[in-house]
CSV table of C-alpha atoms and ligand atoms in Angstrom, one decimal:
chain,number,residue,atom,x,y,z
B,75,UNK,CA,33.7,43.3,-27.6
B,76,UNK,CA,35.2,42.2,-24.3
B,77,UNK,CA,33.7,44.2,-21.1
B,78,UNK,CA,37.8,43.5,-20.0
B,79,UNK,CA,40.6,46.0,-21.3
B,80,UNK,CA,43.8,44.6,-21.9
B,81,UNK,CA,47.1,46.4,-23.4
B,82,UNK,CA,50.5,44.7,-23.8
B,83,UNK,CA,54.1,45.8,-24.1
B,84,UNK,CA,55.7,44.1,-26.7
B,85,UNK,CA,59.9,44.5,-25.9
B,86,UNK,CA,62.8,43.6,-28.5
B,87,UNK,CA,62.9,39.8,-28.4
B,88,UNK,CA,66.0,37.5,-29.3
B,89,UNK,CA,66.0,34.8,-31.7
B,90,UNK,CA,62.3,33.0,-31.8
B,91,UNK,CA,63.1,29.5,-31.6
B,92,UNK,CA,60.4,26.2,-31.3
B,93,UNK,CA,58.0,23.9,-32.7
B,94,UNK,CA,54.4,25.3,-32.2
B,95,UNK,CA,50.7,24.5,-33.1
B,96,UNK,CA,48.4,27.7,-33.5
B,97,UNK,CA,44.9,27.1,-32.3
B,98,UNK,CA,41.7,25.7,-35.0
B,99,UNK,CA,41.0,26.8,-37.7
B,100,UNK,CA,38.4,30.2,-37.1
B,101,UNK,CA,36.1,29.5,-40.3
B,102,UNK,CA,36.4,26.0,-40.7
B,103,UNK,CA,35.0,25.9,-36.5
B,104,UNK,CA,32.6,28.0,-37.2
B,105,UNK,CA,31.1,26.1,-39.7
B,106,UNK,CA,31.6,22.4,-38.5
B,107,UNK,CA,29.2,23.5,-35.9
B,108,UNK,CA,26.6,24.9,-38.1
B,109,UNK,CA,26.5,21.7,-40.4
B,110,UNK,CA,26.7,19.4,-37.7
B,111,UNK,CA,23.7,21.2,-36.1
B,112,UNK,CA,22.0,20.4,-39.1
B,113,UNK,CA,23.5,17.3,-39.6
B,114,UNK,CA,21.6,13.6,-39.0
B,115,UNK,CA,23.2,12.2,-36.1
B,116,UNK,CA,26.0,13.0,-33.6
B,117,UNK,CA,29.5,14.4,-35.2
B,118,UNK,CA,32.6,15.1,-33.8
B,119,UNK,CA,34.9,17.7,-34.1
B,120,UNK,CA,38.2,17.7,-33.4
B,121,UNK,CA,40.8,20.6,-32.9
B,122,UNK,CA,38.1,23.3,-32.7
B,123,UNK,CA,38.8,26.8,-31.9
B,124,UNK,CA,38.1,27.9,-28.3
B,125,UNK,CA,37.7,31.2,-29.0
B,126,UNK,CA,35.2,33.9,-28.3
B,127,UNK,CA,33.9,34.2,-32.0
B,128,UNK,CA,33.3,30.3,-32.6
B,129,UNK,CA,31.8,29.7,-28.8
B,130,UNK,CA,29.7,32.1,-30.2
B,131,UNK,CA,28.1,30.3,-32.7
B,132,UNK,CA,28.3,27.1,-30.8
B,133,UNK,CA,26.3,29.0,-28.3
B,134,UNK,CA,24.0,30.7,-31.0
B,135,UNK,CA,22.8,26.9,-32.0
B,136,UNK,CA,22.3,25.9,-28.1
B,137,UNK,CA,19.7,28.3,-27.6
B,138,UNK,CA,18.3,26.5,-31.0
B,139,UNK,CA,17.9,23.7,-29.1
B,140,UNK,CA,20.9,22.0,-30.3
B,141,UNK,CA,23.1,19.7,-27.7
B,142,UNK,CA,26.5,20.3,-27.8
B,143,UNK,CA,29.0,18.6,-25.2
B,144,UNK,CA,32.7,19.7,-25.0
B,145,UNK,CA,34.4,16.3,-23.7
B,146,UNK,CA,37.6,18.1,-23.9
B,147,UNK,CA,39.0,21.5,-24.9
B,148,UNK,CA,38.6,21.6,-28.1
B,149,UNK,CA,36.7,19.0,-28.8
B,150,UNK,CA,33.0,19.2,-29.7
B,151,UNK,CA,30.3,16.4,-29.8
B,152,UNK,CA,27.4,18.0,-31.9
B,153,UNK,CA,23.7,15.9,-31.7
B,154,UNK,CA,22.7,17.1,-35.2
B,155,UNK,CA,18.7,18.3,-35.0
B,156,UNK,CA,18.1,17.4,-39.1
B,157,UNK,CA,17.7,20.5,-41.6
B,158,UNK,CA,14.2,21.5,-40.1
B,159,UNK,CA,15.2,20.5,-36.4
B,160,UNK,CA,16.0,23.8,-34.8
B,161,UNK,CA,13.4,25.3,-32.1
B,162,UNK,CA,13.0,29.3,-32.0
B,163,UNK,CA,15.6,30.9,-29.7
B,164,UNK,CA,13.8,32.8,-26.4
B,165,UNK,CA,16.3,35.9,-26.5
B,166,UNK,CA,18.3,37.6,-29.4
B,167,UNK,CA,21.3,35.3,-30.5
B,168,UNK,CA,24.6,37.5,-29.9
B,169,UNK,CA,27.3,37.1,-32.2
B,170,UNK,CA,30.0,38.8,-30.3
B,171,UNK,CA,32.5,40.3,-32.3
B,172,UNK,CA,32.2,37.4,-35.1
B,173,UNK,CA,31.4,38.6,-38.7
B,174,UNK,CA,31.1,35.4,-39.9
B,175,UNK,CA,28.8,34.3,-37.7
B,176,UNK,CA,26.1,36.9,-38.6
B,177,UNK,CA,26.4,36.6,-42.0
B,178,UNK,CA,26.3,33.1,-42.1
B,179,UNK,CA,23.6,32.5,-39.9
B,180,UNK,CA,21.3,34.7,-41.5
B,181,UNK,CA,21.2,33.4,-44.7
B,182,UNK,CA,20.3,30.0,-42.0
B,183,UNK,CA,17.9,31.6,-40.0
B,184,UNK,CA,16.2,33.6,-43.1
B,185,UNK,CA,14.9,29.9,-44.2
B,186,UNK,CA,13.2,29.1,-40.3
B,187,UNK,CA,9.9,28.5,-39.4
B,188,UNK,CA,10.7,31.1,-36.5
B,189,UNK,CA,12.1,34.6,-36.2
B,190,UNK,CA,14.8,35.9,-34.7
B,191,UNK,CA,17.2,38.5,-33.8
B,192,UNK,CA,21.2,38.9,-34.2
B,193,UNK,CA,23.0,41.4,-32.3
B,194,UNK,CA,26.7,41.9,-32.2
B,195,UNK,CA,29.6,43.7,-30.3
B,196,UNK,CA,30.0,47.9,-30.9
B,197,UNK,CA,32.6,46.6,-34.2
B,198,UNK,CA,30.2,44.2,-35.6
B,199,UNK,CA,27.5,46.6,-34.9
B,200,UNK,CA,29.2,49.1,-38.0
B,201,UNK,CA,29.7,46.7,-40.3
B,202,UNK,CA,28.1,46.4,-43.7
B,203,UNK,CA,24.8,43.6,-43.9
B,204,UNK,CA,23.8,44.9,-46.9
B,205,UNK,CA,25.8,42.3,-48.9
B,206,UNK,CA,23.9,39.3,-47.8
B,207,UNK,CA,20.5,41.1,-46.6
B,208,UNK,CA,20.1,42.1,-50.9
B,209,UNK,CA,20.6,38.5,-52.2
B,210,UNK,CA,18.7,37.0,-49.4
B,211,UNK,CA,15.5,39.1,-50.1
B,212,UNK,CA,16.2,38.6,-53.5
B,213,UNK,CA,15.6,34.9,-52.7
B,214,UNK,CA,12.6,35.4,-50.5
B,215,UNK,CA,13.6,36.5,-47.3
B,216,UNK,CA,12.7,39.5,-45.0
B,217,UNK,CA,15.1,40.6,-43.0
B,218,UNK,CA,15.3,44.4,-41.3
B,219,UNK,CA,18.3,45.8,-40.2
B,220,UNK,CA,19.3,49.1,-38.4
B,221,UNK,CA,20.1,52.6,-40.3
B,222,UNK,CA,22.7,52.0,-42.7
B,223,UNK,CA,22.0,48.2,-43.0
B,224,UNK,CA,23.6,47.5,-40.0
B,225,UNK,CA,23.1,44.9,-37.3
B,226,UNK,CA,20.8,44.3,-34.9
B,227,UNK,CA,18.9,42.0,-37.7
B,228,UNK,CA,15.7,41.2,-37.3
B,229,UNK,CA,15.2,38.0,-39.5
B,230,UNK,CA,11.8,36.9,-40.4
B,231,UNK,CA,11.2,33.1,-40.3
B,232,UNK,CA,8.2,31.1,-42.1
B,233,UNK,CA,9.0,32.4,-45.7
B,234,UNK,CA,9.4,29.9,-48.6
B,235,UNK,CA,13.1,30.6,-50.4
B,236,UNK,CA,13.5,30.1,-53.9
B,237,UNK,CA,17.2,29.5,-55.6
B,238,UNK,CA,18.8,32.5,-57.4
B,239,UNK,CA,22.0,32.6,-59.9
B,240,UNK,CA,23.8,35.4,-57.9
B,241,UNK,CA,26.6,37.2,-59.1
B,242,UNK,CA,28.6,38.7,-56.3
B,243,UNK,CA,29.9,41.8,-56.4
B,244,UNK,CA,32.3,41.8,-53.5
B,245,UNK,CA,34.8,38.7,-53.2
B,246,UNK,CA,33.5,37.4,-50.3
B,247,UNK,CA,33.1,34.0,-48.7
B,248,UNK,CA,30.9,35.3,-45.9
B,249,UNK,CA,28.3,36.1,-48.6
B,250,UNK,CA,28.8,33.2,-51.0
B,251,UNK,CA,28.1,31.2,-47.8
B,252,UNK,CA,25.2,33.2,-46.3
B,253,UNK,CA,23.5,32.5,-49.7
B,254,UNK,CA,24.6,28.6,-50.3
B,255,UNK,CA,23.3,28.2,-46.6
B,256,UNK,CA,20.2,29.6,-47.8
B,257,UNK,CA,20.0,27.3,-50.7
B,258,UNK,CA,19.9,24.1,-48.8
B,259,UNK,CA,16.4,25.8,-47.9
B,260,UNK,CA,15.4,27.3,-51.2
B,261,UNK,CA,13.5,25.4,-54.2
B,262,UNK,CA,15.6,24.9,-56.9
B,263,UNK,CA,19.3,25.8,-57.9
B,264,UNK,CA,21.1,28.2,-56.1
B,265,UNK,CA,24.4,29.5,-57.9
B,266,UNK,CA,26.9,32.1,-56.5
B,267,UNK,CA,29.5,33.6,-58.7
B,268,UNK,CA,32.2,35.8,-57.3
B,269,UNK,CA,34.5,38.2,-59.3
B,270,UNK,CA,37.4,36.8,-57.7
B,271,UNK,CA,37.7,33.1,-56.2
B,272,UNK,CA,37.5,32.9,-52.2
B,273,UNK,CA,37.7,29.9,-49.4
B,274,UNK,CA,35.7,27.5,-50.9
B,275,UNK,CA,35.1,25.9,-46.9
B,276,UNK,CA,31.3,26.3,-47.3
B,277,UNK,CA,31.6,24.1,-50.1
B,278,UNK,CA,33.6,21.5,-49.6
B,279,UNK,CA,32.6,21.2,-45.9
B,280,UNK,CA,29.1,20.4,-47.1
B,281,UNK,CA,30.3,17.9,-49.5
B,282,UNK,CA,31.8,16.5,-46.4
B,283,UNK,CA,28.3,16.2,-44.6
B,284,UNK,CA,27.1,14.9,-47.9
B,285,UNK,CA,25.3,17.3,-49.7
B,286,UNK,CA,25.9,17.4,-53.3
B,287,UNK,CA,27.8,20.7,-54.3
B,288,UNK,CA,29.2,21.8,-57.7
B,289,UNK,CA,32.1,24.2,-57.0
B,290,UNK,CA,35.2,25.3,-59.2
B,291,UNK,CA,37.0,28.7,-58.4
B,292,UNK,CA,34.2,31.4,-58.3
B,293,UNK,CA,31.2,29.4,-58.7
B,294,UNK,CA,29.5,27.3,-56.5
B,295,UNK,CA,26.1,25.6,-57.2
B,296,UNK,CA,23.8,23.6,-55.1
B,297,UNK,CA,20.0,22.6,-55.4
B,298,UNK,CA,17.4,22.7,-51.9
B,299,UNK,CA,15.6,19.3,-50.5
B,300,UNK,CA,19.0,17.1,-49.5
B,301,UNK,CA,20.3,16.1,-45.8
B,302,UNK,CA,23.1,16.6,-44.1
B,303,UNK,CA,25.0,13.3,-42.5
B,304,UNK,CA,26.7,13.8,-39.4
B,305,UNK,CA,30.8,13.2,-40.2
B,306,UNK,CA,34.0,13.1,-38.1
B,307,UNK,CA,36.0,16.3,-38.8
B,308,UNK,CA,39.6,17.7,-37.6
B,309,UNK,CA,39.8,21.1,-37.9
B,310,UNK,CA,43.4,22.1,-39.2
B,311,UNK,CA,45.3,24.7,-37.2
B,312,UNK,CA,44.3,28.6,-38.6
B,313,UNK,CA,46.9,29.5,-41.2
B,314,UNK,CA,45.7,33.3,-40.3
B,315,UNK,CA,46.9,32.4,-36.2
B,316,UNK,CA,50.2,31.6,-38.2
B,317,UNK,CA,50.9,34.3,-40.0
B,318,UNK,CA,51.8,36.3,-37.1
B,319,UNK,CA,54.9,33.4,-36.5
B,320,UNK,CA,56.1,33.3,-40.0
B,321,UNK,CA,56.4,37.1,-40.4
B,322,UNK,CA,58.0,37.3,-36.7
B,323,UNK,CA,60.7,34.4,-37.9
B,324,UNK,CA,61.5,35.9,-41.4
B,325,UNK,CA,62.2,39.4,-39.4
B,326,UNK,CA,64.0,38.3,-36.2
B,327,UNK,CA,67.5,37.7,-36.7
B,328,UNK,CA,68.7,34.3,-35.9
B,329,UNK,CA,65.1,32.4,-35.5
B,330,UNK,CA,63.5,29.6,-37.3
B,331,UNK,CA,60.2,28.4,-35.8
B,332,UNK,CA,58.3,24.7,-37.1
B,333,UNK,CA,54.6,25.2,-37.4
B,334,UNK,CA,52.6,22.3,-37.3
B,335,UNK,CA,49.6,21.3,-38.9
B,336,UNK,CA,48.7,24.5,-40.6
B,337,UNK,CA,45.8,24.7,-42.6
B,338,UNK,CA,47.4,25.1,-46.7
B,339,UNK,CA,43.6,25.9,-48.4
B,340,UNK,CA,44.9,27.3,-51.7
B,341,UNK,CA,42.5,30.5,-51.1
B,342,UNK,CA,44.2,31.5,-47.4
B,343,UNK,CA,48.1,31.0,-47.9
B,344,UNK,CA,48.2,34.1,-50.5
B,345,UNK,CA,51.0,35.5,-47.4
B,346,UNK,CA,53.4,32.8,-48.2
B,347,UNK,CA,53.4,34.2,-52.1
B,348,UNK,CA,53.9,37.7,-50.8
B,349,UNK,CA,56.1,37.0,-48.5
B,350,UNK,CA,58.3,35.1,-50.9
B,351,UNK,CA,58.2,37.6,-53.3
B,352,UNK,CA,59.7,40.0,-50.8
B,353,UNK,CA,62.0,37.4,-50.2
B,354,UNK,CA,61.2,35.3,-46.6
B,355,UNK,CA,62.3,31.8,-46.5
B,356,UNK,CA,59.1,29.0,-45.8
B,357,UNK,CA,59.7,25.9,-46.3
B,358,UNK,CA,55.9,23.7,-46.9
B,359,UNK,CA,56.7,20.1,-45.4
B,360,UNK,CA,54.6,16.9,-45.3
B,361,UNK,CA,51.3,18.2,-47.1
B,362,UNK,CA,48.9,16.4,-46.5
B,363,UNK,CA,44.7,16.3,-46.4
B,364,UNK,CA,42.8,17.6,-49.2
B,365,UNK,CA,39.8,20.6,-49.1
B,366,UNK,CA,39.1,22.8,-46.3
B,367,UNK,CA,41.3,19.4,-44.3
B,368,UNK,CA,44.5,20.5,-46.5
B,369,UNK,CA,47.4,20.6,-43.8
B,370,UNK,CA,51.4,21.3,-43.9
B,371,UNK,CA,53.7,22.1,-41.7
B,372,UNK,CA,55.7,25.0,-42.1
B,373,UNK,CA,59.2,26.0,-41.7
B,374,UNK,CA,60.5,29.1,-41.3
B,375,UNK,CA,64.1,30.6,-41.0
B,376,UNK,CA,65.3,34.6,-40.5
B,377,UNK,CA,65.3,36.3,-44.3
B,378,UNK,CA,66.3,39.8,-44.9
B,379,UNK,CA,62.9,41.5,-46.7
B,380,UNK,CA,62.7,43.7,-49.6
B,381,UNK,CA,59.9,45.9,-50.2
B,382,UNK,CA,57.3,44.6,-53.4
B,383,UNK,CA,54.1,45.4,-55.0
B,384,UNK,CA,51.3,43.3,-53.6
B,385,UNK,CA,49.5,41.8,-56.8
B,386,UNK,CA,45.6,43.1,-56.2
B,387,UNK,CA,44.7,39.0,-57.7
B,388,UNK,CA,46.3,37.8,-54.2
B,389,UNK,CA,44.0,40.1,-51.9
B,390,UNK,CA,41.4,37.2,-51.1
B,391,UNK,CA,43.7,34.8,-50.8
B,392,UNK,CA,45.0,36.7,-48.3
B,393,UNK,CA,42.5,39.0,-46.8
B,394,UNK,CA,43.1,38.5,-43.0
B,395,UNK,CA,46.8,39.2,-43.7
B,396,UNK,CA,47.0,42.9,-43.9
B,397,UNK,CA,47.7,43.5,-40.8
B,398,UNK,CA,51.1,41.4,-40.7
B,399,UNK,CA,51.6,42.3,-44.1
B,400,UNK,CA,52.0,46.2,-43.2
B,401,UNK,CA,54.4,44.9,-40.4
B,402,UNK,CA,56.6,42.5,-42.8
B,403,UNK,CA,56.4,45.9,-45.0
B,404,UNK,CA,57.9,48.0,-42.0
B,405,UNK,CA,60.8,45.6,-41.3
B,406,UNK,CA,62.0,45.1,-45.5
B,407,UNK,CA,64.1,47.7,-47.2
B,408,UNK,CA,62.5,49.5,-49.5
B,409,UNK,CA,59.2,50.4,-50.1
B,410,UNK,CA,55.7,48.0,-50.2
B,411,UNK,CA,52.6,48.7,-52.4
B,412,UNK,CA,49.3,47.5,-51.5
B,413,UNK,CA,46.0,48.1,-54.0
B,414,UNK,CA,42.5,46.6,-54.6
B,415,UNK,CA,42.3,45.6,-50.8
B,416,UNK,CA,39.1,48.3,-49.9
B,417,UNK,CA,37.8,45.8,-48.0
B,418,UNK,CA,40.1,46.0,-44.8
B,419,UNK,CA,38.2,48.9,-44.6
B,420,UNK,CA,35.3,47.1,-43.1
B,421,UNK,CA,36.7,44.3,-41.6
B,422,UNK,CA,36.7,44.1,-37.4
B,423,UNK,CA,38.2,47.8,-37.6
B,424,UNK,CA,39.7,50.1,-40.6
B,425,UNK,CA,42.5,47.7,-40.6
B,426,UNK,CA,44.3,50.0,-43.5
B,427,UNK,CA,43.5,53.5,-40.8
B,428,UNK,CA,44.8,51.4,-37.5
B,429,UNK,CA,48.1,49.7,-39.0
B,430,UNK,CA,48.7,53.0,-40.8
B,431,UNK,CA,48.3,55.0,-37.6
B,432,UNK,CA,49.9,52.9,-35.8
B,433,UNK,CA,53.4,52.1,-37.6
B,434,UNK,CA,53.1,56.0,-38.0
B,435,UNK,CA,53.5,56.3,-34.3
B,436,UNK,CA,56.4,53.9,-34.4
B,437,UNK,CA,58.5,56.2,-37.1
B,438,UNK,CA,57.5,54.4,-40.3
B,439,UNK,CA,56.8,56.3,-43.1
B,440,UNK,CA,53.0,54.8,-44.3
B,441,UNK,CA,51.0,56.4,-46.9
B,442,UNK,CA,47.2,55.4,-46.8
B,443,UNK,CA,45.0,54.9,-50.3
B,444,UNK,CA,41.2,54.1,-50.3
B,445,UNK,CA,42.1,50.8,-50.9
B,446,UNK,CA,45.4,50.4,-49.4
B,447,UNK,CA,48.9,51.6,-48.4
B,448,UNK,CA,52.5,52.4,-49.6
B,449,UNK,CA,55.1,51.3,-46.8
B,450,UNK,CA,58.4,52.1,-46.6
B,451,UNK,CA,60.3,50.0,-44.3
B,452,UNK,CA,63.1,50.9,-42.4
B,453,UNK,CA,63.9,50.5,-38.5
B,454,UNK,CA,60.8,50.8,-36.2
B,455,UNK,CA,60.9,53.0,-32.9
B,456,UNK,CA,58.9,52.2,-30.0
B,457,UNK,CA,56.1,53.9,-28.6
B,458,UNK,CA,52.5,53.4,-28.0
B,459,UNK,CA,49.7,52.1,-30.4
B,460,UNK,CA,46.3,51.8,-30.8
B,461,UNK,CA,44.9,48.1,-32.0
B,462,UNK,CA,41.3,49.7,-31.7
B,463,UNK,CA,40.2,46.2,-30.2
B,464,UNK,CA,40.6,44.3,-33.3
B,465,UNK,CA,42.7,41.3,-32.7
B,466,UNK,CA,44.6,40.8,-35.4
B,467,UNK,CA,46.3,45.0,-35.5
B,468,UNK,CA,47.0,44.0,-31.8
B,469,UNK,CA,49.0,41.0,-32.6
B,470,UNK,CA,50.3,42.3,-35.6
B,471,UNK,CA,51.7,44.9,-33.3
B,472,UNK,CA,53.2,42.9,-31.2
B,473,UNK,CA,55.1,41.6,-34.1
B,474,UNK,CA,56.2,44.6,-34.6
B,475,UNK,CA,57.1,44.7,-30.8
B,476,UNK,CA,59.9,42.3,-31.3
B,477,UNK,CA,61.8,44.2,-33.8
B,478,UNK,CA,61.4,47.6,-32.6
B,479,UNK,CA,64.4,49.7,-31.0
B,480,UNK,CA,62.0,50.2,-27.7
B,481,UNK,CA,59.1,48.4,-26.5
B,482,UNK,CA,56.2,49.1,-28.2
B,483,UNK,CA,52.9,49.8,-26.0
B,484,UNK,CA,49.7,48.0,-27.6
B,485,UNK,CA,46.5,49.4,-26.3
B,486,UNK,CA,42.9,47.4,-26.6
B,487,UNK,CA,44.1,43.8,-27.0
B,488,UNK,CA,41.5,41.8,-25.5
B,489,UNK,CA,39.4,40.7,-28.3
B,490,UNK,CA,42.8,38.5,-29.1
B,491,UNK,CA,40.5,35.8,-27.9
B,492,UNK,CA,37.9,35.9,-30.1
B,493,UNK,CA,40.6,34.2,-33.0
B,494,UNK,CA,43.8,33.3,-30.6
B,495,UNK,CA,43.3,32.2,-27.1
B,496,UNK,CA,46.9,31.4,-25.5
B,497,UNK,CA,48.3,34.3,-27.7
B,498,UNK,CA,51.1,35.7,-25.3
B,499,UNK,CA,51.9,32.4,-23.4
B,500,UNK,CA,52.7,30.3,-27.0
B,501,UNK,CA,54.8,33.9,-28.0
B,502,UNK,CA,56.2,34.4,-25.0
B,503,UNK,CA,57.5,30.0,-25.4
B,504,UNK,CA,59.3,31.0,-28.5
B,505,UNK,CA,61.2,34.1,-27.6
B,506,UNK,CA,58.8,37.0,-27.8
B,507,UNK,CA,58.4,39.2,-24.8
B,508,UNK,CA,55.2,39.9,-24.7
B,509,UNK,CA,53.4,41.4,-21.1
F,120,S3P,C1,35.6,34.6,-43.6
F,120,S3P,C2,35.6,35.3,-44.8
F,120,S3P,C3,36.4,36.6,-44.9
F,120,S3P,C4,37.4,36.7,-43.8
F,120,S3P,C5,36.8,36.4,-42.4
F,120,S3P,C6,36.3,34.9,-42.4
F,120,S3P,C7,34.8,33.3,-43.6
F,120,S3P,O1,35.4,37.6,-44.7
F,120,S3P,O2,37.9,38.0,-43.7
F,120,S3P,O3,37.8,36.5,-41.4
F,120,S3P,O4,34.9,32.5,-42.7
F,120,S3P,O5,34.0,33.1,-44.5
F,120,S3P,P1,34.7,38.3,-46.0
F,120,S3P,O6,33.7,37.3,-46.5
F,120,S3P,O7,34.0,39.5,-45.5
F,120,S3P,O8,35.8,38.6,-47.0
């Protein structure tokens, strides 16, 4: 977590009005540098998110030994070392606040020569390891955790992998990944199958390196013992970064906001089905690009919102859109049902306890489940909140800002960088009055 402790005030805003692009895609970043690491040869990414969480991982792979110049802001030229080209890092690699960084790395590092050592912020420090240390040892590795399977990791290099047929039990792409990124090491096939589908990135960004991958919705296969080519990539701006716009358009009278270039991945724009099932009106324009490079630009007008049940079949497809979900929720009439979404429970913070508390303090009436929340929206008040330094709560609260009756006070807002550098200043351009 950032050492710095920032809180906004989020006032009423008029009409948001503009043509924006939200920064790079978070996942796609993060991986385009870990392939191109491993790549042959020197890539070059393009549109890469200068955030905390992806400098992160760029910065894990320096201390591997790994060159990586920035000729511009977000731009990256990555000299790939080859699949066995990494040297052991001197100091413990810190992954920041960045989930998928850990994860994904240690299914990389698990298949070293060398060992090493992940640490992460006080957030990523509670969250669950389990889920990738179990199919990892199950394909060779050794990895020791802290107490409760949490990070530090201490990741043992110089064991021989073997390929597994794994069957997932959570929906998630962090594992699927940790475990394909393993299998480029392991002998044999390595097959993940998940009980619902999630962004397939892992996949189709190593078919863009050119490793042969099978992959269909929830199952992904790969064999050990092929190499990586170093490509030319554009990451797509992070349909997650505009999620916060299209739910601020639908809900402030009188706006209509263009986004541009916006990342359309069938498993990350589950919002816009939601969204348009409570009635918002997004228009998809000019798609365009294919895979994890599948781009639109999006336009969105002001649409009165009416309260729905949130199918549980959408949650992966829309897992990082909770938090603006609850706010969308708080501004329809009626009343919002969300189920089968346990997992915002261990996500940067208890995103279903901190939007809950927080639109409580506002004067919306919330009522938690384990695995989700009833809503029913109405007018929201000002007052003070608590975004518990997890950066999407604090800009979904600043959504919420824009609509309220007051301002709304957001407390613990820094970590906004780690996924959204130039937050407030591109708000602030399109109406919001953000401070
Ligand atoms: C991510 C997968 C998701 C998502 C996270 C990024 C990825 O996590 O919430 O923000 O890049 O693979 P889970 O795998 O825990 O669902």
């Amino acid at each position: 977590m950032s050492a710095r402790r920032i809180d906004w005030v989020s006032a009423p805003a008029g009409p948001l009005r503009g043509e924006l692009r939200v920064p790079g895609d978070k996942s796609i970043s993060h991986r385009a540098i870990m392939l191109a690491a491993l790549a042959e040869g020197a890539s070059r990414i393009a549109g890469f998110l200068e955030g905390e969480d992806t400098r992160a991982t760029a910065r894990a792979f320096a201390q591997m030994g790994v060159r990586i110049e920035a000729p511009a802001d977000g731009e990256r030229v990555v000299h790939g070392v080859g699949l066995h080209g990494l040297c052991a890092p001197a100091d413990a690699i810190d992954c920041g606040n960045a989930g998928t960084a850990m994860r994904l790395l240690t299914g990389l590092l698990c298949a070293q020569r060398f060992d090493s050592r992940l640490t992460g912020d006080a957030s990523l420090s509670r969250r669950p390891m389990r889920r990738v240390i179990e199919p990892l040892t199950r394909m060779g590795a050794q990895i020791d955790a802290e107490p409760g399977d949490v990070p530090p990791l201490r990741i043992h290099g110089g064991r021989a992998l073997r390929g597994i047929a794994y069957e997932s039990p959570v929906a998630s792409a962090q594992v699927k990944s940790a475990v394909l990124l393993a299998g480029l090491y392991a002998d044999g096939e390595t097959s993940v199958r998940e009980p619902q589908p999630t962004r397939d990135y892992t996949e189709s960004m190593l078919a863009a390196f050119g490793w042969p991958v099978t992959y269909a919705p929830g199952l992904a296969r790969l064999t050990g013992g092929h190499r990586l080519h170093a490509t030319e990539l554009r990451v797509p701006a992070d349909f997650s970064s505009a999620a916060f716009f299209l739910v601020a358009a639908t809900i402030v009278p009188g706006s209509e906001l263009v986004l541009r270039e916006v990342g359309m991945n069938p498993r990350r724009t589950g919002l816009l089905e939601a969204l348009r099932a409570m009635g918002a009106d997004i228009r998809v324009e000019n798609p365009r690009g294919a895979g994890a490079f599948a781009v639109a630009d999006l336009v969105v007008r002001h649409a009165p919102l009416a309260g729905s049940d949130v199918p549980a079949e959408l949650v992966p497809d829309m897992i990082d859109e909770f938090p603006i979900l609850f706010v969308a929720a708080a501004a329809a009439k009626g009343m919002t049902r969300i189920r089968g979404a346990a997992e915002l429970r261990v996500k940067e913070s208890d995103r279903i306890a901190v939007m809950a508390n927080g639109l409580r303090a506002l004067g919306v009436r919330v009522e938690e489940t384990p695995d989700g929340a009833s809503i029913e929206g109405g007018a929201i008040d000002g007052g003070e909140v608590d975004a518990a330094g997890d950066h999407r709560c604090a800009m979904s609260f600043a959504v919420a800002g824009a609509i309220a009756r007051d301002p709304v006070r957001i407390r613990d807002c820094a970590n906004v960088a780690t996924s959204f550098p130039g937050f407030v200043e591109l708000a602030n351009g399109c109406g919001f009055a953000l401070s």
